[in-house]
PDB file of C-alpha atoms in Angstrom:
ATOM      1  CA  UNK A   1     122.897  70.833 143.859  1.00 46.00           C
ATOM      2  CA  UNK A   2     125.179  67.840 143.954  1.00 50.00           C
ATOM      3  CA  UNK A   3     127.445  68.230 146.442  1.00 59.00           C
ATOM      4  CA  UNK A   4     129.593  64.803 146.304  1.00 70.00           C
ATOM      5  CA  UNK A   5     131.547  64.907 143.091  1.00 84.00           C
ATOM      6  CA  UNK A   6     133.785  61.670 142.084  1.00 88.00           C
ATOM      7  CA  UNK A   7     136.479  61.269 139.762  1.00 90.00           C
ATOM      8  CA  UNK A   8     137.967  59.685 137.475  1.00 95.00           C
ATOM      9  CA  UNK A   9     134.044  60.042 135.849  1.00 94.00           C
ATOM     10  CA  UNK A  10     134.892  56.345 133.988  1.00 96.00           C
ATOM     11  CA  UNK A  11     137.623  54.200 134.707  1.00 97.00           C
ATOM     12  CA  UNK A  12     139.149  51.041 132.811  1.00 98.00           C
ATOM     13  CA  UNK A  13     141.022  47.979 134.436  1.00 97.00           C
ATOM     14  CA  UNK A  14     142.309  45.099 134.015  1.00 98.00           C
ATOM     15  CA  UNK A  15     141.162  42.090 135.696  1.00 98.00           C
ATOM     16  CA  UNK A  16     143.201  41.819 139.277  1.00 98.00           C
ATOM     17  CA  UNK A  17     144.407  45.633 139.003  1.00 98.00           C
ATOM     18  CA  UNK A  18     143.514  47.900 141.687  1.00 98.00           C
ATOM     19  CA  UNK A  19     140.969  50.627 141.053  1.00 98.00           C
ATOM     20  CA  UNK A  20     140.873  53.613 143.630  1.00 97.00           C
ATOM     21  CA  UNK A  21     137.437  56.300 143.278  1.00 97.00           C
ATOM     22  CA  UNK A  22     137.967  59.748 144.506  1.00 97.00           C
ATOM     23  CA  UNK A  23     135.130  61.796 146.459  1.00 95.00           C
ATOM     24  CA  UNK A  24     135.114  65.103 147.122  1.00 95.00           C
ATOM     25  CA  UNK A  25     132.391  67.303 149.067  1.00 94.00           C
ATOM     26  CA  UNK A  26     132.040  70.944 150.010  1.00 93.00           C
ATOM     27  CA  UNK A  27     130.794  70.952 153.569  1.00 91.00           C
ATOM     28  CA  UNK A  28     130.949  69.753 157.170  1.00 94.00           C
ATOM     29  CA  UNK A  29     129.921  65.869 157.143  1.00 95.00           C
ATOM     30  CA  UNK A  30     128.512  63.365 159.615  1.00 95.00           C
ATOM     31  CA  UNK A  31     129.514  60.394 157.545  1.00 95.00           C
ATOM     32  CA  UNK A  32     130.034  59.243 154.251  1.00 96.00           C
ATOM     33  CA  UNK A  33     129.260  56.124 152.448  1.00 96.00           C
ATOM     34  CA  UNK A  34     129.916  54.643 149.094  1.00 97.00           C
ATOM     35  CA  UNK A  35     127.930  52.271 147.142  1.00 97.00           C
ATOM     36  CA  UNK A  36     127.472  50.367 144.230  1.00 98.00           C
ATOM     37  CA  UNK A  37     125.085  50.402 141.074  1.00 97.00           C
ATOM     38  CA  UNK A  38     124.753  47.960 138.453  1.00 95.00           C
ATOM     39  CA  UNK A  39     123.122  49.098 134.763  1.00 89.00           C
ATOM     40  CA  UNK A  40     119.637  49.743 135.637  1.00 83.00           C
ATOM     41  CA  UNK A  41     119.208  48.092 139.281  1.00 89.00           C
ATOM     42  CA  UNK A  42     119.378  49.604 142.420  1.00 91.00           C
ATOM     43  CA  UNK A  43     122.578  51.067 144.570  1.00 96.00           C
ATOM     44  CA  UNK A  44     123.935  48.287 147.220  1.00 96.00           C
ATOM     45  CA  UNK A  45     125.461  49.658 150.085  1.00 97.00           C
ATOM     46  CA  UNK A  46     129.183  49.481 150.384  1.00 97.00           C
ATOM     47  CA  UNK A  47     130.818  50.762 153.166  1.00 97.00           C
ATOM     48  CA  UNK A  48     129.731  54.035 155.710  1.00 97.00           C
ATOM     49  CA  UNK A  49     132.899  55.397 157.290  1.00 97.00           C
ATOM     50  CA  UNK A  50     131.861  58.235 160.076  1.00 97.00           C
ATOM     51  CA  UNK A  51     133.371  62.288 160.377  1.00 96.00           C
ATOM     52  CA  UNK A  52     135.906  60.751 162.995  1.00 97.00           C
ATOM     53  CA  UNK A  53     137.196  57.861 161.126  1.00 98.00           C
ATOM     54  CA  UNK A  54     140.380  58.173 158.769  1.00 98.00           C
ATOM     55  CA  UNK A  55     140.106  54.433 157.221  1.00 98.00           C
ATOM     56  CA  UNK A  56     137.974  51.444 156.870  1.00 98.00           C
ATOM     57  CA  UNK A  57     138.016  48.017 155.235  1.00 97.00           C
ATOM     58  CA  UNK A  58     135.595  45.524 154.338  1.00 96.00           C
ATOM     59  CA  UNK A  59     137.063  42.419 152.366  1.00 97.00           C
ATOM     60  CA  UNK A  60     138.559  44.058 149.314  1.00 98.00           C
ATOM     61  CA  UNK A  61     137.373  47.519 150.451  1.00 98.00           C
ATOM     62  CA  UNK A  62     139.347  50.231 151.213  1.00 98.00           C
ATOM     63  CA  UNK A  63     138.032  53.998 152.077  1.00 98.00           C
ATOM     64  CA  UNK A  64     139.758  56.884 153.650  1.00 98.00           C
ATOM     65  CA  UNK A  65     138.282  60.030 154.304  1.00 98.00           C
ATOM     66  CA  UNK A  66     140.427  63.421 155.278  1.00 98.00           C
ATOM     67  CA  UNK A  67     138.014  66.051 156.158  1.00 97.00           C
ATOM     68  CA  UNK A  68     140.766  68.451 156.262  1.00 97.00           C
ATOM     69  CA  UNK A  69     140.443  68.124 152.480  1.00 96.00           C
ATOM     70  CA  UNK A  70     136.904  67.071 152.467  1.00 96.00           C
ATOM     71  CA  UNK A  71     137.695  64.045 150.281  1.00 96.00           C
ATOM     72  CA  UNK A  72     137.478  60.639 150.203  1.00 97.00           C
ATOM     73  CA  UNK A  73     138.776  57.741 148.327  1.00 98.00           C
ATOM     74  CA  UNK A  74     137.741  53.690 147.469  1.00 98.00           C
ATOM     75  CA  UNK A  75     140.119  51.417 147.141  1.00 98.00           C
ATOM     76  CA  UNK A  76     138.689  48.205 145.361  1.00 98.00           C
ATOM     77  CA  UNK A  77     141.984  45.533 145.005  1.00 98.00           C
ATOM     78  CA  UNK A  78     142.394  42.378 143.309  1.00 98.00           C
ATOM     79  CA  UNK A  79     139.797  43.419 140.819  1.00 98.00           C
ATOM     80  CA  UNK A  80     137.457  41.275 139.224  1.00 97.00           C
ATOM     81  CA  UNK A  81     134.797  41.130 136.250  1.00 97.00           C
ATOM     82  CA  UNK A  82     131.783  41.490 138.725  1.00 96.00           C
ATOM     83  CA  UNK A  83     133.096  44.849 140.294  1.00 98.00           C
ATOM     84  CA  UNK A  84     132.521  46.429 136.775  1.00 98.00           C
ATOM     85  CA  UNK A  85     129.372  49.417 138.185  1.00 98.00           C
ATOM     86  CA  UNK A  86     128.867  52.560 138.789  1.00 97.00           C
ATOM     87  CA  UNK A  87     130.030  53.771 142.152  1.00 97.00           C
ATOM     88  CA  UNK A  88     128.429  56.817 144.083  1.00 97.00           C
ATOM     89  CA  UNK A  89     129.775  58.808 147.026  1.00 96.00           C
ATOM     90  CA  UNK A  90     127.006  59.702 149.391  1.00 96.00           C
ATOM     91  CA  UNK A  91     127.624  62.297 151.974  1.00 95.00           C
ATOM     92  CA  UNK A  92     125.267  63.100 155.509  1.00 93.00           C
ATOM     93  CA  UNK A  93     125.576  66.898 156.046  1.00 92.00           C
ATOM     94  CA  UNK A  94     126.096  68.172 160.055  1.00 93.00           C
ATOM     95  CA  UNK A  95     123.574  70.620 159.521  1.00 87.00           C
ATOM     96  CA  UNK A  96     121.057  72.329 157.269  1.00 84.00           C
ATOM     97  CA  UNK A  97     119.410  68.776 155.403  1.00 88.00           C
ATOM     98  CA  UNK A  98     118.494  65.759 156.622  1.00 89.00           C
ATOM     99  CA  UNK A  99     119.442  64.230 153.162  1.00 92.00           C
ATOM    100  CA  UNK A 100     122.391  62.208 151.663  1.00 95.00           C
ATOM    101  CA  UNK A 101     123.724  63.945 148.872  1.00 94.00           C
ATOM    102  CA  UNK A 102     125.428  61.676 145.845  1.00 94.00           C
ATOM    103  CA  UNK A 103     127.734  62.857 142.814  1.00 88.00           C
ATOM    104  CA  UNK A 104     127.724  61.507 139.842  1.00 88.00           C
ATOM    105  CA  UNK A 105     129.917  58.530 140.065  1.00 94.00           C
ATOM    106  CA  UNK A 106     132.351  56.379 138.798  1.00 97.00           C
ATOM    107  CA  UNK A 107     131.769  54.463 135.856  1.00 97.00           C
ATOM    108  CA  UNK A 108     134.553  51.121 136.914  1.00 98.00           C
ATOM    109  CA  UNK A 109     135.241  48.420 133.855  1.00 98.00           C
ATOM    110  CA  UNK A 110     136.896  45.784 134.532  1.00 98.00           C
ATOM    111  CA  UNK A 111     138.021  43.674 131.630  1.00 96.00           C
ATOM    112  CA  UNK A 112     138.476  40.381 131.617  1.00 91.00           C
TER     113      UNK A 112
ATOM    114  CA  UNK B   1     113.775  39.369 152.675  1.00 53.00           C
ATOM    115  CA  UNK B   2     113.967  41.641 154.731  1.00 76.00           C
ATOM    116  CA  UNK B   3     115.866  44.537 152.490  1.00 94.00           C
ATOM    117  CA  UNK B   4     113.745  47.180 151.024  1.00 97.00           C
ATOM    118  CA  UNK B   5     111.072  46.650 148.489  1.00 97.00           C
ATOM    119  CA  UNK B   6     109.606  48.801 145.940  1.00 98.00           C
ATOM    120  CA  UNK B   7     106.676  48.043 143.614  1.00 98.00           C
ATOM    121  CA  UNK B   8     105.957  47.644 140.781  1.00 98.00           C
ATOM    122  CA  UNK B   9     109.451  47.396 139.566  1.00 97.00           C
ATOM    123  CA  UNK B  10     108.509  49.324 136.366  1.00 97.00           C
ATOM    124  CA  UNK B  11     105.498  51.283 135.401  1.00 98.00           C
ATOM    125  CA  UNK B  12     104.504  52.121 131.633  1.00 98.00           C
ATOM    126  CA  UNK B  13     101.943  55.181 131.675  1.00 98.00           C
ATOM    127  CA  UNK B  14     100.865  57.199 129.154  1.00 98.00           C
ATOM    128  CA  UNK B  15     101.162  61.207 129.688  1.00 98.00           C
ATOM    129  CA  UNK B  16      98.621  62.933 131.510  1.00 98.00           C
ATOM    130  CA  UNK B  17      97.876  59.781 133.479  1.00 98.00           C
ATOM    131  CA  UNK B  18      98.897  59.612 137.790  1.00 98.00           C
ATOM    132  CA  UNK B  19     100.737  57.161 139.076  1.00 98.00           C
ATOM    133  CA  UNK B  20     101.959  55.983 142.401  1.00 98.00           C
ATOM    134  CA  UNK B  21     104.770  53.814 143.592  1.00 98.00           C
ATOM    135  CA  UNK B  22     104.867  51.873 147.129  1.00 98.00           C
ATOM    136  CA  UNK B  23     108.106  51.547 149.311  1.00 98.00           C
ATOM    137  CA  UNK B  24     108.266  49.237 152.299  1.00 98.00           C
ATOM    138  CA  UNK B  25     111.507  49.926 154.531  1.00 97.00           C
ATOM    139  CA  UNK B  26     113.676  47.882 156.239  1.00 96.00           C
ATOM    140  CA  UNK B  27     110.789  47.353 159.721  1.00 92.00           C
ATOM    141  CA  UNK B  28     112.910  48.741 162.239  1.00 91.00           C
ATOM    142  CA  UNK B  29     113.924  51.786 160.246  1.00 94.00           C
ATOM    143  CA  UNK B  30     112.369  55.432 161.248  1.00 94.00           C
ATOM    144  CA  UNK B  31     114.199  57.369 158.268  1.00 96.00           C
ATOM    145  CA  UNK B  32     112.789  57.068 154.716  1.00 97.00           C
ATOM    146  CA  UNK B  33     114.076  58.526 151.825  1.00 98.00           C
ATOM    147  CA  UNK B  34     112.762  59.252 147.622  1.00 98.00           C
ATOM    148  CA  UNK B  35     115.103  59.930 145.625  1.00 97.00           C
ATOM    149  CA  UNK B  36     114.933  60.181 141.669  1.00 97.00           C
ATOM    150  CA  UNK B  37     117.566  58.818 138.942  1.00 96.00           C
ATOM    151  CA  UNK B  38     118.088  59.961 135.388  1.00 95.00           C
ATOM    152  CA  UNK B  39     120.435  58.335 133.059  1.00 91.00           C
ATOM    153  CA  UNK B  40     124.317  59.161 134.105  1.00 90.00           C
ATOM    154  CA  UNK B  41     123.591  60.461 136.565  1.00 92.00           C
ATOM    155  CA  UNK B  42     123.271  60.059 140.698  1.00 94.00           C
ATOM    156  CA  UNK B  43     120.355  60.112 142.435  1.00 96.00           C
ATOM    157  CA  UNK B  44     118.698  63.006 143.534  1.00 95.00           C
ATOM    158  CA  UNK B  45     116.859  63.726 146.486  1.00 96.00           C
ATOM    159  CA  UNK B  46     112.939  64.291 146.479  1.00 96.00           C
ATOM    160  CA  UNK B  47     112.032  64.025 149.870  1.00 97.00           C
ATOM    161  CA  UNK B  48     112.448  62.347 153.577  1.00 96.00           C
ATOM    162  CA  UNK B  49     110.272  61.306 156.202  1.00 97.00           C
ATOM    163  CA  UNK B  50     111.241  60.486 159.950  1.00 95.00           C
ATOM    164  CA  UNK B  51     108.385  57.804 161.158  1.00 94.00           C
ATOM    165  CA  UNK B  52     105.582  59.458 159.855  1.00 94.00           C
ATOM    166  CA  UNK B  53     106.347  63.294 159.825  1.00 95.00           C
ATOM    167  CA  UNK B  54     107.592  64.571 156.442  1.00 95.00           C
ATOM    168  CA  UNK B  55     110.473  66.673 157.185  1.00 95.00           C
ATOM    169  CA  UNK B  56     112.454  67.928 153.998  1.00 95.00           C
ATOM    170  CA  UNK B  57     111.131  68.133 150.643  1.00 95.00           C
ATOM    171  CA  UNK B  58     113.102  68.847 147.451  1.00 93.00           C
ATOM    172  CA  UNK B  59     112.484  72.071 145.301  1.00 89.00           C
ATOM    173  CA  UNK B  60     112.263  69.246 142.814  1.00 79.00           C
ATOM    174  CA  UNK B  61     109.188  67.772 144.199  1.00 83.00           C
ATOM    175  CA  UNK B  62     106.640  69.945 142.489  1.00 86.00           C
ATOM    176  CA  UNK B  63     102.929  69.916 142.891  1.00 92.00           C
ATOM    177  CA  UNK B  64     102.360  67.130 141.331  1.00 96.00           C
ATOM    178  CA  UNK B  65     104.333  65.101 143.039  1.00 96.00           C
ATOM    179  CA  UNK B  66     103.365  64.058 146.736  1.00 96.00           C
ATOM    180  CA  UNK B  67     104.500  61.435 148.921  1.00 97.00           C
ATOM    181  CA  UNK B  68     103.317  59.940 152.467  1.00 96.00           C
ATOM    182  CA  UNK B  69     104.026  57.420 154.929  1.00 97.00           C
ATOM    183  CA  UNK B  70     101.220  56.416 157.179  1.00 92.00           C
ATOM    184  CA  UNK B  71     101.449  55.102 160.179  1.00 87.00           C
ATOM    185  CA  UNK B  72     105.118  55.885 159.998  1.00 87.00           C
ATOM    186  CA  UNK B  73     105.770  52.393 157.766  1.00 92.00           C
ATOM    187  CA  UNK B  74     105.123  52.229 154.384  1.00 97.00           C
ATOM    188  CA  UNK B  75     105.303  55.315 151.754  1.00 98.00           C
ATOM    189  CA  UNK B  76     103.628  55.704 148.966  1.00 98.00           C
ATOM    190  CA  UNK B  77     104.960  58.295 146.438  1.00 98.00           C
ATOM    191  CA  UNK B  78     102.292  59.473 143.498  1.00 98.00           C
ATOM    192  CA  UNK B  79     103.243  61.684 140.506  1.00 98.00           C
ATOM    193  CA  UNK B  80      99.856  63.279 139.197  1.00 97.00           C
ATOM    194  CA  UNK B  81      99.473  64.185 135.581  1.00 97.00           C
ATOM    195  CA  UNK B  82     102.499  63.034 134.480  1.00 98.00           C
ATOM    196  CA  UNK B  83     104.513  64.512 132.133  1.00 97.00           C
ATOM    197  CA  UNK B  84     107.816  62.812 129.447  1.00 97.00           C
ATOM    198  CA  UNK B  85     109.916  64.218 131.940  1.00 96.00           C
ATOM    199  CA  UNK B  86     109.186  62.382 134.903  1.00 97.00           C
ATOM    200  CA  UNK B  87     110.471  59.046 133.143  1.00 98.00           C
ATOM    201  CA  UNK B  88     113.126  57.917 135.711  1.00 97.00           C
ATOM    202  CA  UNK B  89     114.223  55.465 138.218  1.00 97.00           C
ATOM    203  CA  UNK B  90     112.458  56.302 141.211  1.00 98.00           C
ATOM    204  CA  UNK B  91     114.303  55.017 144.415  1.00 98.00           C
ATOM    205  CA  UNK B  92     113.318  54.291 147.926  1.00 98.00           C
ATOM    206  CA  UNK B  93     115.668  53.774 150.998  1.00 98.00           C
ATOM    207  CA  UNK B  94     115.572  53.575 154.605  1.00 97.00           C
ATOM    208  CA  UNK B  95     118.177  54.173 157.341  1.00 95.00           C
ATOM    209  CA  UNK B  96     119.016  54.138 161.005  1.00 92.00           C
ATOM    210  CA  UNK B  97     122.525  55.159 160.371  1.00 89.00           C
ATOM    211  CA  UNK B  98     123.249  53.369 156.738  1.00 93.00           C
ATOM    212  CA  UNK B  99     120.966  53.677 154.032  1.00 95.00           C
ATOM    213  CA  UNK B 100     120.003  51.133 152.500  1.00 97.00           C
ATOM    214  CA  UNK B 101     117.806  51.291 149.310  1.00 97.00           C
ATOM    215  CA  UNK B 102     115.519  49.392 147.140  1.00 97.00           C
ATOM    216  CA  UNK B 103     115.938  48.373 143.638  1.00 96.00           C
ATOM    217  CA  UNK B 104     114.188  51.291 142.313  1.00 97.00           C
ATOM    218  CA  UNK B 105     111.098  51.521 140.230  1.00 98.00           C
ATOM    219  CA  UNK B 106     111.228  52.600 136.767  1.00 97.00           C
ATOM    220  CA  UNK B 107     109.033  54.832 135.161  1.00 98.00           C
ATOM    221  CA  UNK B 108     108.673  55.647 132.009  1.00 98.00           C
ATOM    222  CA  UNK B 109     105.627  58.223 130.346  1.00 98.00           C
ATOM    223  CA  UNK B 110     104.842  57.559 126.920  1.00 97.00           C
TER     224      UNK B 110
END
């Protein structure tokens, strides 16, 4: 079963907006990570951000993760026409599977 | 490049007929992953090797489906008989701590 579940399930933006992604698992986590699909091609890897870690950034990236909550969030700023993709959360289990487990995504337009 | 890479990029069969894809990981990467994506929806995991060893397999991953990865490099993943259902993105990705994947091969059983 899916265990990563995002929300809003589609999102539309205007160019230059911001557009934050919500995450949210159901069990203990060694890391998360978020990534990217475009229509049809394969998923490009965003950002990882580890059980112990509360916030990371990469360029226009922002994630936070609060395992108290087991939820996580991506901020993308400063929008632009390219960033329109699906985005996945992808968590690492502690125990029990060696696998990543995704939801099923975002769905960001941005309009130019 | 030295990202993953999965051929063919897409595969037309017709039913009944086997087929098998080829992933080669990132070259210092011991964890390899198959995972399979339907439309709308995320990927979901089929199976996962650590060098060579095959160490989790999905319920999903039925008997016609069987993967390897000789040698603890390359993995080959072959769907026998296949059926309309099968038609999907098939995706490959490796990892040390990030996983990265390939772009995906698409199948699709006529």
């Amino acid at each position: 079963s899916q265990q990563g579940e995002e929300d809003p399930q589609a999102l539309s933006i205007q160019e230059g907006e911001n557009a934050t992604m919500n995450c949210s698992y159901k069990t203990s986590i060694n890391n998360l990570q978020w990534y990217r699909q475009n229509s049809g091609r394969g998923l490009v890897h965003l950002i990882l951000i580890r059980s112990n870690e509360r916030e990371k950034h990469s360029g226009r990236l922002r994630v936070t993760l609060d395992t108290s909550k087991k939820s996580s969030s991506l901020l993308i700023t400063a929008s632009r026409a390219a960033d329109t993709a699906s985005y996945f959360c992808a968590t690492a289990p502690t125990s029990g599977t060696y696998k990543y487990i995704f939801g099923t995504g975002t769905r960001l337009k941005v309009l130019a | 490049d030295t990202g993953v890479s999965q051929n063919p990029r897409h595969k037309i069969t017709k039913r009944g007929q086997n087929v098998t894809f080829r992933c080669d990981p990132i070259s210092e990467h011991n964890r390899l992953y198959w995972y399979r994506q339907t439309l709308g929806q995320g990927p979901e995991f089929l199976t996962y090797f650590q060098n060579e060893a095959q160490l989790e397999k999905s319920r999903l991953l039925s008997d016609r489906f069987s993967a390897e990865r000789p040698k603890g490099s390359f993995s080959t993943l072959e769907i026998q008989r296949t059926e309309q259902g099968d038609s999907a993105m098939y995706l490959c990705a490796s990892s040390l701590t990030e996983a990265f994947f390939g772009q995906g091969t698409r199948l699709t059983v006529v």
